[in-house]
Structure formats: structure tokens, C-alpha cells
């Protein structure tokens, strides 16, 4: 028996019929919320992540202020490379910066498989406190970056549109790349199991840069490691895979046994369904930039999106993270329009 007052998300992931479609937004905790920006003035990014009271407050803000059907723990995918021994800085206005990235085999000696309770225990503490504070209002989502996406940052050292250095590393030093991917995978499995133990109800694997790879390279450099993670979590916690832009591999992603697959706005839901098959929940796929539209347009576009998923095994979400410039009332209108939608 679930203790949750609202378990729409979990029931939808299990493929059960629900009274309405659940809704949350990727990157919903943060940037566009004025109360978050106030905390940002006072505390550094890692202080916000590493102080359970702050992480909890930020995690719950969109539940209370926007009305989403799930909370996602406030943290970052780059806490994993940090726990493995790489320095990660968050540069204001620029994003992540890793001053000593991995460039060759000998750099792997600087990395280790961490004891996750020791190095990432603060995330588990934040999950425990958030779970307690939520008091069953909505499910709590944990997350991690996919090994490929983490490799991108660990090798490139910063954000990039193409991650050309990371790709060159994989294509010229494949043995080293696979050793690194395996280290990230082993760490991620321990980390996500820890998140489940600390109270996460479901975990999402963010492969933000999966779409940079062709189908064979996606299989070789990304999906084979995601498959290991999903298999290791099979009897522990439900998983959602979000590999942005990697449509051609939806069939392979569905075959991992993950309960949910995220899709972005560049694929029609009907085609995603055809590729993924009937036995998985699809999540998405509103273009985040469309939240800049006037509210009546957002409401109309939400109806179009909902109709395109035809009510089957669907979690409404954006096709990628919410943008910092979105007005809060537009985010609220998106969530409310999903909640108001009925097929009958
Ligand atoms: O304080 C700030 O505003 C700094 C911006 C910020 C925030 C709010 C960063 C730096 N990380 C986060 C939090 C974060 N990151 C969450 C928390 C929950 C939430 O916001 O709802 C999550 C789920 C992430 C995940 C994340 N981090 C991803 C995957 C999702 C995606 O957007 O593709 C990625 C790629 C990152 C790396 C990262 N961390 C921060 C930034 C600005 C970035 C992106 C850098 C880039 O564009 O390459």
C-alpha cells in the first residue's frame, strides 16, 4: 500500500489507468522561481546542494507554488564526477567548469570508485528530509546523469554544443573511454541504490547529450551502460530514461525494461509510441520555449500535446528543462492545463 496521497506518477509508470495524467517539469526546482533566486543570492550552488534544509526547501517550492505532481530532488548530475575525484566548479552565468578534465589513460588514476555514503551522503540526507517534509503529498524523484553525458563534461571540462573533444576522446582512445564509462556506471548504480534507500520513489537518468551520437555509437557509448543501470535497479526502484534527441534508439531504450522514456518535442508522440511499443510510459514533450507564449496559447498547445499522446501511459512534462526566463504564472498555466484536460 502506498502512503502517498498523490501517487498518479507511480501508477502511470506501472501502466495502471489513472483519473488524469500526472505532470511535472524537468529542472522545475530553481532558476525561474523568485524564491529560489533569493536563496541563490545567499548561498553558493554547492552550499545549496549540500545543505539538506536548503535542498529540501528548493525541492518543495514547485510543488507548493506551481502544483506539480512530483518533486525532483535539488542536486546536479555533476556531483558524481565530483565524488569520483574531479574538481567541479559552477561559474555564475556560465555553468559547470572542470579545471582538470580527463584527457588520457593516466588521468583515470586520479579517479576512484567512491563510497557513496561518504561522498554523496548529503544527497541521501536531502532526500530523507525532503521525503519527511513532503509528508506524502507527491512522489519524490531522484536522478543521475547517464554515463555518456557525464563523460562529456568530464572530458570536455565544460558545456558545449557539440562536445567534440569528448567525442574525439572516445573515437581515438576507445579503451580508456570504456574504462571511464564503466567507472561512472558502477558509481551511478551505487548512487541510485542509495537514493532509493533514502526515500526516492523513482529515478530519472538524464542523457542530455545522447542525441549527439549516431545510433550505433549511442548503443556502444551510452545505451549499453544505461542498460546495466536499469538492470541493477530492476527490483529496487522504477526508472525513467531521458535521452534527449536519441529517438532512433527508443526501441532499444524500451527493451532495457525501464518503466518510463522521456521524449523531446522534435518527435511526434505517435511515432515515439510506435518505436517504443505499448509497454512503457512516455514522458514529455512540450517545447520549453513555448512557455513564453501567452497563457491562452499555452492552454491550447497543451490540449494538442495531450491529444497526441491519446491518454495512454503518459506523464506530461516539457521536452527539456524549463528556461530561466519563464514567468511563474506561465509554468502554473501549463501544469493547470494538464490537470484540467479530460478526454471524456
Ligand atoms: O543555481 C543555478 O541556477 C545554477 C544552475 C543550475 C541548477 C539550478 C545547475 C548548474 N544545476 C542546477 C540543478 C539541477 N541540474 C537539477 C535540480 C533539479 C531541478 O532543477 O529541477 C537537475 C535535475 C539538473 C540536471 C542537469 N545538470 C542536467 C540534465 C538536465 C538537462 O538540463 O539537460 C545537466 C546537463 C546538468 C549540468 C548543468 N548543471 C548546471 C548547468 C547550468 C548545467 C548545464 C550546462 C550545459 O548547458 O552544458
CSV table of C-alpha atoms and ligand atoms in Angstrom, one decimal:
chain,number,residue,atom,x,y,z
A,1,UNK,CA,0.0,0.0,0.0
A,2,UNK,CA,1.3,3.4,-0.9
A,3,UNK,CA,1.5,6.0,1.8
A,4,UNK,CA,1.3,8.7,-0.9
A,5,UNK,CA,-1.8,11.0,-1.2
A,6,UNK,CA,-1.0,11.6,-4.8
A,7,UNK,CA,0.7,8.6,-6.5
A,8,UNK,CA,-0.5,9.4,-10.1
A,9,UNK,CA,3.1,9.4,-11.3
A,10,UNK,CA,3.9,5.9,-9.9
A,11,UNK,CA,0.6,4.4,-11.1
A,12,UNK,CA,1.2,5.8,-14.6
A,13,UNK,CA,4.7,4.3,-14.6
A,14,UNK,CA,3.2,0.9,-13.7
A,15,UNK,CA,0.9,1.2,-16.6
A,16,UNK,CA,-2.3,1.5,-14.5
A,17,UNK,CA,-5.2,3.6,-15.6
A,18,UNK,CA,-5.5,6.9,-13.7
A,19,UNK,CA,-8.1,9.5,-13.3
A,20,UNK,CA,-5.9,12.1,-15.0
A,21,UNK,CA,-2.4,12.4,-16.4
A,22,UNK,CA,0.4,13.4,-14.0
A,23,UNK,CA,2.6,16.4,-14.7
A,24,UNK,CA,6.0,17.7,-13.6
A,25,UNK,CA,8.6,19.8,-15.4
A,26,UNK,CA,12.3,19.0,-15.9
A,27,UNK,CA,14.5,21.4,-14.0
A,28,UNK,CA,11.4,22.6,-12.1
A,29,UNK,CA,13.4,23.4,-8.9
A,30,UNK,CA,15.3,26.6,-9.5
A,31,UNK,CA,16.2,29.3,-11.8
A,32,UNK,CA,12.7,30.7,-12.8
A,33,UNK,CA,11.3,30.8,-9.2
A,34,UNK,CA,11.9,34.1,-7.4
A,35,UNK,CA,12.1,32.3,-4.0
A,36,UNK,CA,15.0,30.2,-5.4
A,37,UNK,CA,16.8,33.3,-6.7
A,38,UNK,CA,16.7,34.8,-3.2
A,39,UNK,CA,18.4,31.7,-1.8
A,40,UNK,CA,20.9,31.8,-4.7
A,41,UNK,CA,22.0,35.3,-3.6
A,42,UNK,CA,22.9,34.0,-0.1
A,43,UNK,CA,24.4,30.6,-0.8
A,44,UNK,CA,26.7,29.1,-3.4
A,45,UNK,CA,25.4,26.4,-5.7
A,46,UNK,CA,27.2,23.6,-3.8
A,47,UNK,CA,26.1,25.0,-0.5
A,48,UNK,CA,22.5,24.8,-1.7
A,49,UNK,CA,23.0,21.1,-2.8
A,50,UNK,CA,25.0,20.1,0.3
A,51,UNK,CA,22.7,21.6,3.0
A,52,UNK,CA,19.7,19.3,3.3
A,53,UNK,CA,17.4,22.1,4.7
A,54,UNK,CA,18.2,24.3,1.6
A,55,UNK,CA,17.9,21.4,-0.9
A,56,UNK,CA,14.6,20.4,0.7
A,57,UNK,CA,13.2,23.9,0.6
A,58,UNK,CA,14.1,24.3,-3.1
A,59,UNK,CA,12.8,20.9,-4.0
A,60,UNK,CA,9.4,21.6,-2.5
A,61,UNK,CA,9.0,25.1,-3.9
A,62,UNK,CA,7.5,24.0,-7.3
A,63,UNK,CA,5.2,21.5,-5.5
A,64,UNK,CA,3.7,24.4,-3.5
A,65,UNK,CA,4.0,27.2,-6.0
A,66,UNK,CA,3.3,25.5,-9.3
A,67,UNK,CA,1.3,22.5,-8.3
A,68,UNK,CA,3.3,19.7,-10.0
A,69,UNK,CA,2.5,16.0,-9.2
A,70,UNK,CA,6.1,15.1,-8.3
A,71,UNK,CA,9.1,16.7,-6.6
A,72,UNK,CA,12.7,16.2,-8.0
A,73,UNK,CA,15.5,16.4,-5.6
A,74,UNK,CA,17.6,19.6,-5.9
A,75,UNK,CA,21.1,18.5,-6.8
A,76,UNK,CA,23.1,18.2,-10.1
A,77,UNK,CA,24.3,15.5,-12.3
A,78,UNK,CA,27.9,16.7,-11.8
A,79,UNK,CA,28.0,15.7,-8.1
A,80,UNK,CA,29.0,12.2,-9.4
A,81,UNK,CA,32.3,13.2,-11.2
A,82,UNK,CA,33.0,15.3,-8.1
A,83,UNK,CA,32.6,12.3,-5.8
A,84,UNK,CA,34.9,10.3,-8.1
A,85,UNK,CA,37.6,12.9,-7.5
A,86,UNK,CA,37.3,15.5,-10.2
A,87,UNK,CA,37.0,19.2,-9.3
A,88,UNK,CA,33.8,20.7,-10.5
A,89,UNK,CA,33.1,24.5,-10.2
A,90,UNK,CA,29.8,26.2,-11.0
A,91,UNK,CA,30.6,29.5,-12.7
A,92,UNK,CA,27.8,32.1,-12.3
A,93,UNK,CA,26.2,32.8,-15.7
A,94,UNK,CA,28.4,30.2,-17.5
A,95,UNK,CA,27.6,26.8,-16.0
A,96,UNK,CA,29.9,24.0,-15.0
A,97,UNK,CA,33.7,24.2,-15.2
A,98,UNK,CA,36.1,21.3,-14.6
A,99,UNK,CA,39.6,22.6,-14.4
A,100,UNK,CA,41.4,19.3,-14.7
A,101,UNK,CA,39.4,17.2,-17.2
A,102,UNK,CA,40.2,13.6,-18.3
A,103,UNK,CA,42.3,13.6,-21.4
A,104,UNK,CA,44.1,10.3,-21.4
A,105,UNK,CA,44.5,6.9,-19.7
A,106,UNK,CA,46.8,8.2,-16.9
A,107,UNK,CA,44.1,10.7,-15.8
A,108,UNK,CA,41.9,7.7,-14.7
A,109,UNK,CA,44.4,7.2,-11.9
A,110,UNK,CA,43.1,10.4,-10.3
A,111,UNK,CA,39.6,8.9,-10.2
A,112,UNK,CA,38.2,6.4,-7.9
A,113,UNK,CA,35.0,4.4,-7.2
A,114,UNK,CA,33.7,6.4,-4.2
A,115,UNK,CA,32.0,5.1,-1.1
A,116,UNK,CA,28.7,6.9,-2.0
A,117,UNK,CA,27.6,7.1,1.6
A,118,UNK,CA,30.7,9.0,2.4
A,119,UNK,CA,30.9,11.3,-0.6
A,120,UNK,CA,27.2,11.7,-1.6
A,121,UNK,CA,25.6,11.1,1.8
A,122,UNK,CA,24.5,14.8,1.7
A,123,UNK,CA,22.2,13.9,-1.2
A,124,UNK,CA,20.8,11.0,0.7
A,125,UNK,CA,20.2,13.3,3.7
A,126,UNK,CA,18.4,15.8,1.5
A,127,UNK,CA,16.2,13.0,0.1
A,128,UNK,CA,15.4,11.8,3.6
A,129,UNK,CA,14.5,15.3,4.8
A,130,UNK,CA,12.5,16.1,1.7
A,131,UNK,CA,10.6,12.8,1.9
A,132,UNK,CA,9.7,13.6,5.5
A,133,UNK,CA,8.7,17.2,4.8
A,134,UNK,CA,6.6,16.3,1.7
A,135,UNK,CA,4.7,14.0,4.1
A,136,UNK,CA,3.3,12.0,1.2
A,137,UNK,CA,2.0,15.0,-0.9
A,138,UNK,CA,3.6,13.8,-4.1
A,139,UNK,CA,6.3,11.2,-5.1
A,140,UNK,CA,10.0,12.1,-4.9
A,141,UNK,CA,12.2,11.7,-8.0
A,142,UNK,CA,15.9,11.0,-7.6
A,143,UNK,CA,18.2,11.3,-10.6
A,144,UNK,CA,21.7,10.9,-12.1
A,145,UNK,CA,23.4,11.7,-15.3
A,146,UNK,CA,23.8,8.9,-17.9
A,147,UNK,CA,27.4,7.8,-18.1
A,148,UNK,CA,27.8,9.2,-21.6
A,149,UNK,CA,26.6,12.7,-20.6
A,150,UNK,CA,28.9,12.7,-17.5
A,151,UNK,CA,31.8,11.6,-19.7
A,152,UNK,CA,31.0,14.6,-21.9
A,153,UNK,CA,31.6,17.0,-19.0
A,154,UNK,CA,34.5,15.0,-17.5
A,155,UNK,CA,36.5,15.2,-20.8
A,156,UNK,CA,35.4,18.5,-22.3
A,157,UNK,CA,35.6,20.2,-18.9
A,158,UNK,CA,32.7,22.5,-19.6
A,159,UNK,CA,29.4,22.7,-21.5
A,160,UNK,CA,29.5,22.6,-25.3
A,161,UNK,CA,27.0,22.4,-28.2
A,162,UNK,CA,29.0,19.6,-29.9
A,163,UNK,CA,31.2,18.0,-27.2
A,164,UNK,CA,33.7,17.5,-30.0
A,165,UNK,CA,36.6,16.9,-27.6
A,166,UNK,CA,34.7,14.3,-25.7
A,167,UNK,CA,33.7,12.5,-28.9
A,168,UNK,CA,37.3,12.6,-30.2
A,169,UNK,CA,38.4,11.1,-26.9
A,170,UNK,CA,36.0,8.2,-27.4
A,171,UNK,CA,36.9,7.6,-31.0
A,172,UNK,CA,40.7,7.9,-30.6
A,173,UNK,CA,41.0,6.2,-27.1
A,174,UNK,CA,38.1,3.7,-27.0
A,175,UNK,CA,39.7,1.5,-24.4
A,176,UNK,CA,40.1,4.4,-22.0
A,177,UNK,CA,36.7,5.8,-22.8
A,178,UNK,CA,35.0,2.4,-21.9
A,179,UNK,CA,37.0,2.1,-18.7
A,180,UNK,CA,35.8,5.6,-17.7
A,181,UNK,CA,32.2,4.8,-18.7
A,182,UNK,CA,32.3,1.6,-16.6
A,183,UNK,CA,33.6,3.5,-13.6
A,184,UNK,CA,30.8,6.1,-13.9
A,185,UNK,CA,28.3,3.3,-14.3
A,186,UNK,CA,29.4,1.4,-11.2
A,187,UNK,CA,29.3,4.6,-9.2
A,188,UNK,CA,25.9,5.5,-10.6
A,189,UNK,CA,24.4,2.2,-9.7
A,190,UNK,CA,25.6,2.5,-6.0
A,191,UNK,CA,24.4,6.1,-6.0
A,192,UNK,CA,20.9,5.4,-7.3
A,193,UNK,CA,20.5,2.4,-5.0
A,194,UNK,CA,21.4,4.8,-2.2
A,195,UNK,CA,18.8,7.3,-3.4
A,196,UNK,CA,16.2,4.6,-3.4
A,197,UNK,CA,17.1,3.6,0.2
A,198,UNK,CA,17.0,7.3,1.2
A,199,UNK,CA,13.4,7.6,0.0
A,200,UNK,CA,13.3,8.3,-3.7
A,201,UNK,CA,10.2,6.8,-5.3
A,202,UNK,CA,11.5,6.7,-8.9
A,203,UNK,CA,14.8,7.8,-10.5
A,204,UNK,CA,15.4,9.5,-13.8
A,205,UNK,CA,18.6,9.1,-15.9
A,206,UNK,CA,19.4,12.3,-17.8
A,207,UNK,CA,21.2,11.6,-21.0
A,208,UNK,CA,21.1,15.2,-22.2
A,209,UNK,CA,23.8,14.6,-24.9
A,210,UNK,CA,22.6,11.2,-26.1
A,211,UNK,CA,21.4,12.9,-29.3
A,212,UNK,CA,24.9,13.9,-30.3
A,213,UNK,CA,25.6,10.2,-31.1
A,214,UNK,CA,24.6,8.2,-34.2
A,215,UNK,CA,22.5,5.1,-33.5
A,216,UNK,CA,25.5,2.7,-33.4
A,217,UNK,CA,27.6,5.0,-31.2
A,218,UNK,CA,24.6,5.6,-28.9
A,219,UNK,CA,24.3,1.9,-28.4
A,220,UNK,CA,28.1,1.5,-27.9
A,221,UNK,CA,28.8,4.5,-25.7
A,222,UNK,CA,25.6,5.2,-24.0
A,223,UNK,CA,22.8,2.6,-24.0
A,224,UNK,CA,24.9,-0.4,-23.0
A,225,UNK,CA,25.8,1.4,-19.8
A,226,UNK,CA,22.2,2.7,-19.2
A,227,UNK,CA,21.1,-0.9,-19.7
A,228,UNK,CA,23.4,-2.0,-16.8
A,229,UNK,CA,22.0,0.7,-14.6
A,230,UNK,CA,18.4,-0.2,-15.3
A,231,UNK,CA,19.1,-3.9,-14.8
A,232,UNK,CA,20.7,-3.3,-11.5
A,233,UNK,CA,17.7,-1.2,-10.3
A,234,UNK,CA,15.1,-3.6,-11.7
A,235,UNK,CA,13.9,-4.9,-8.3
A,236,UNK,CA,14.8,-1.7,-6.4
A,237,UNK,CA,13.1,1.3,-8.0
A,238,UNK,CA,11.3,2.3,-11.2
A,239,UNK,CA,13.4,4.2,-13.8
A,240,UNK,CA,12.8,6.8,-16.4
A,241,UNK,CA,15.4,7.3,-19.2
A,242,UNK,CA,15.5,10.7,-20.8
A,243,UNK,CA,18.0,10.6,-23.7
A,244,UNK,CA,17.4,13.9,-25.5
A,245,UNK,CA,17.4,13.7,-29.2
A,246,UNK,CA,18.1,9.9,-29.3
A,247,UNK,CA,14.8,9.0,-31.0
A,248,UNK,CA,16.3,6.3,-33.2
A,249,UNK,CA,17.1,4.3,-30.1
A,250,UNK,CA,13.7,4.4,-28.5
A,251,UNK,CA,13.1,0.7,-29.3
A,252,UNK,CA,16.4,-0.2,-27.6
A,253,UNK,CA,15.7,2.0,-24.6
A,254,UNK,CA,12.3,0.4,-24.2
A,255,UNK,CA,14.0,-3.0,-24.3
A,256,UNK,CA,16.0,-2.1,-21.2
A,257,UNK,CA,12.9,-2.6,-19.1
A,258,UNK,CA,12.8,1.0,-17.9
A,259,UNK,CA,9.2,2.0,-16.9
A,260,UNK,CA,9.4,5.4,-18.5
A,261,UNK,CA,11.0,7.1,-21.5
A,262,UNK,CA,11.3,10.8,-21.9
A,263,UNK,CA,10.9,12.4,-25.4
A,264,UNK,CA,11.6,15.9,-26.6
A,265,UNK,CA,9.4,18.0,-28.9
A,266,UNK,CA,11.1,17.0,-32.1
A,267,UNK,CA,9.3,13.7,-32.4
A,268,UNK,CA,5.6,13.1,-32.7
A,269,UNK,CA,4.2,11.2,-29.7
A,270,UNK,CA,2.5,8.7,-32.1
A,271,UNK,CA,5.9,7.9,-33.7
A,272,UNK,CA,7.6,7.6,-30.3
A,273,UNK,CA,4.9,5.2,-29.3
A,274,UNK,CA,5.3,3.1,-32.4
A,275,UNK,CA,9.1,2.9,-31.8
A,276,UNK,CA,8.9,2.3,-28.0
A,277,UNK,CA,6.0,-0.2,-28.1
A,278,UNK,CA,3.0,-0.3,-25.7
A,279,UNK,CA,4.7,-1.5,-22.5
A,280,UNK,CA,6.4,1.7,-21.4
A,281,UNK,CA,5.2,5.1,-20.2
A,282,UNK,CA,6.2,8.1,-22.4
A,283,UNK,CA,7.1,11.4,-20.7
A,284,UNK,CA,7.1,14.8,-22.4
A,285,UNK,CA,7.1,16.6,-24.7
A,286,UNK,CA,6.2,20.3,-24.6
A,287,UNK,CA,8.7,22.6,-26.2
A,288,UNK,CA,10.1,24.6,-23.2
A,289,UNK,CA,10.4,27.8,-25.2
A,290,UNK,CA,6.6,27.6,-25.9
A,291,UNK,CA,6.0,28.5,-22.2
A,292,UNK,CA,6.9,32.1,-23.4
A,293,UNK,CA,3.6,32.2,-25.3
A,294,UNK,CA,0.6,34.0,-23.9
A,295,UNK,CA,-1.3,31.8,-21.4
A,296,UNK,CA,-4.3,31.1,-23.8
A,297,UNK,CA,-1.8,29.8,-26.4
A,298,UNK,CA,-0.1,27.6,-23.8
A,299,UNK,CA,-3.6,26.2,-22.8
A,300,UNK,CA,-4.4,25.4,-26.4
A,301,UNK,CA,-1.0,23.8,-27.1
A,302,UNK,CA,-1.2,21.7,-24.0
A,303,UNK,CA,-4.5,20.3,-25.4
A,304,UNK,CA,-2.8,19.5,-28.7
A,305,UNK,CA,0.0,17.7,-26.8
A,306,UNK,CA,-2.3,15.7,-24.6
A,307,UNK,CA,-4.4,14.6,-27.6
A,308,UNK,CA,-1.3,13.5,-29.4
A,309,UNK,CA,-0.5,11.1,-26.5
A,310,UNK,CA,-4.1,10.0,-26.6
A,311,UNK,CA,-4.2,9.5,-22.9
A,312,UNK,CA,-2.2,6.2,-22.8
A,313,UNK,CA,0.7,5.7,-20.4
A,314,UNK,CA,1.7,9.3,-20.4
A,315,UNK,CA,3.4,11.7,-17.9
A,316,UNK,CA,3.1,15.3,-19.1
A,317,UNK,CA,6.3,17.2,-19.0
A,318,UNK,CA,8.5,19.5,-21.0
A,319,UNK,CA,10.7,18.1,-23.7
A,320,UNK,CA,13.8,19.5,-21.8
A,321,UNK,CA,14.4,21.7,-18.8
A,322,UNK,CA,12.3,24.8,-18.1
A,323,UNK,CA,14.1,28.0,-19.2
A,324,UNK,CA,15.1,30.6,-16.5
A,325,UNK,CA,13.1,33.4,-18.2
A,326,UNK,CA,9.7,31.7,-18.0
A,327,UNK,CA,7.2,33.6,-15.9
A,328,UNK,CA,6.0,31.5,-12.9
A,329,UNK,CA,2.3,32.1,-13.9
A,330,UNK,CA,3.1,30.5,-17.3
A,331,UNK,CA,4.6,27.4,-15.7
A,332,UNK,CA,1.5,27.3,-13.5
A,333,UNK,CA,-0.8,27.6,-16.5
A,334,UNK,CA,1.0,24.7,-18.2
A,335,UNK,CA,0.5,22.4,-15.1
A,336,UNK,CA,-3.1,23.5,-14.6
A,337,UNK,CA,-4.0,22.9,-18.3
A,338,UNK,CA,-2.7,19.3,-18.0
A,339,UNK,CA,-4.7,18.9,-14.8
A,340,UNK,CA,-7.9,20.2,-16.5
A,341,UNK,CA,-7.5,18.1,-19.5
A,342,UNK,CA,-10.1,15.3,-20.0
A,343,UNK,CA,-10.7,13.0,-22.9
A,344,UNK,CA,-14.3,12.5,-22.0
B,1,LIG,O1,22.0,28.0,-9.3
B,1,LIG,C1,21.8,27.9,-10.5
B,1,LIG,O2,20.9,28.5,-11.1
B,1,LIG,C2,22.8,27.2,-11.4
B,1,LIG,C3,22.1,26.5,-12.4
B,1,LIG,C4,21.9,25.0,-12.1
B,1,LIG,C5,20.8,24.4,-11.4
B,1,LIG,C6,19.6,25.1,-10.9
B,1,LIG,C7,22.8,24.0,-12.3
B,1,LIG,C8,24.1,24.1,-13.0
B,1,LIG,N1,22.3,22.8,-11.9
B,1,LIG,C9,21.1,23.0,-11.3
B,1,LIG,C10,20.2,22.0,-10.7
B,1,LIG,C11,19.9,20.8,-11.5
B,1,LIG,N2,20.6,20.2,-12.5
B,1,LIG,C12,18.8,19.9,-11.2
B,1,LIG,C13,17.9,20.1,-10.0
B,1,LIG,C14,16.5,19.9,-10.1
B,1,LIG,C15,15.8,20.9,-10.9
B,1,LIG,O3,16.4,21.9,-11.4
B,1,LIG,O4,14.6,20.7,-11.0
B,1,LIG,C16,18.8,18.9,-12.2
B,1,LIG,C17,17.8,17.8,-12.4
B,1,LIG,C18,19.9,19.1,-13.0
B,1,LIG,C19,20.3,18.2,-14.1
B,1,LIG,C20,21.4,18.6,-15.0
B,1,LIG,N3,22.6,19.4,-14.8
B,1,LIG,C21,21.5,18.2,-16.4
B,1,LIG,C22,20.5,17.3,-17.0
B,1,LIG,C23,19.2,18.0,-17.4
B,1,LIG,C24,19.4,19.0,-18.6
B,1,LIG,O5,19.1,20.2,-18.4
B,1,LIG,O6,19.8,18.6,-19.6
B,1,LIG,C25,22.6,18.8,-16.9
B,1,LIG,C26,23.1,18.6,-18.3
B,1,LIG,C27,23.3,19.5,-15.9
B,1,LIG,C28,24.6,20.2,-16.0
B,1,LIG,C29,24.5,21.6,-15.6
B,1,LIG,N4,24.5,22.0,-14.3
B,1,LIG,C30,24.3,23.4,-14.2
B,1,LIG,C31,24.1,23.8,-15.5
B,1,LIG,C32,23.8,25.2,-15.9
B,1,LIG,C33,24.2,22.7,-16.4
B,1,LIG,C34,24.1,22.7,-17.9
B,1,LIG,C35,25.3,23.1,-18.5
B,1,LIG,C36,25.3,22.9,-20.0
B,1,LIG,O7,24.4,23.6,-20.7
B,1,LIG,O8,26.1,22.2,-20.6
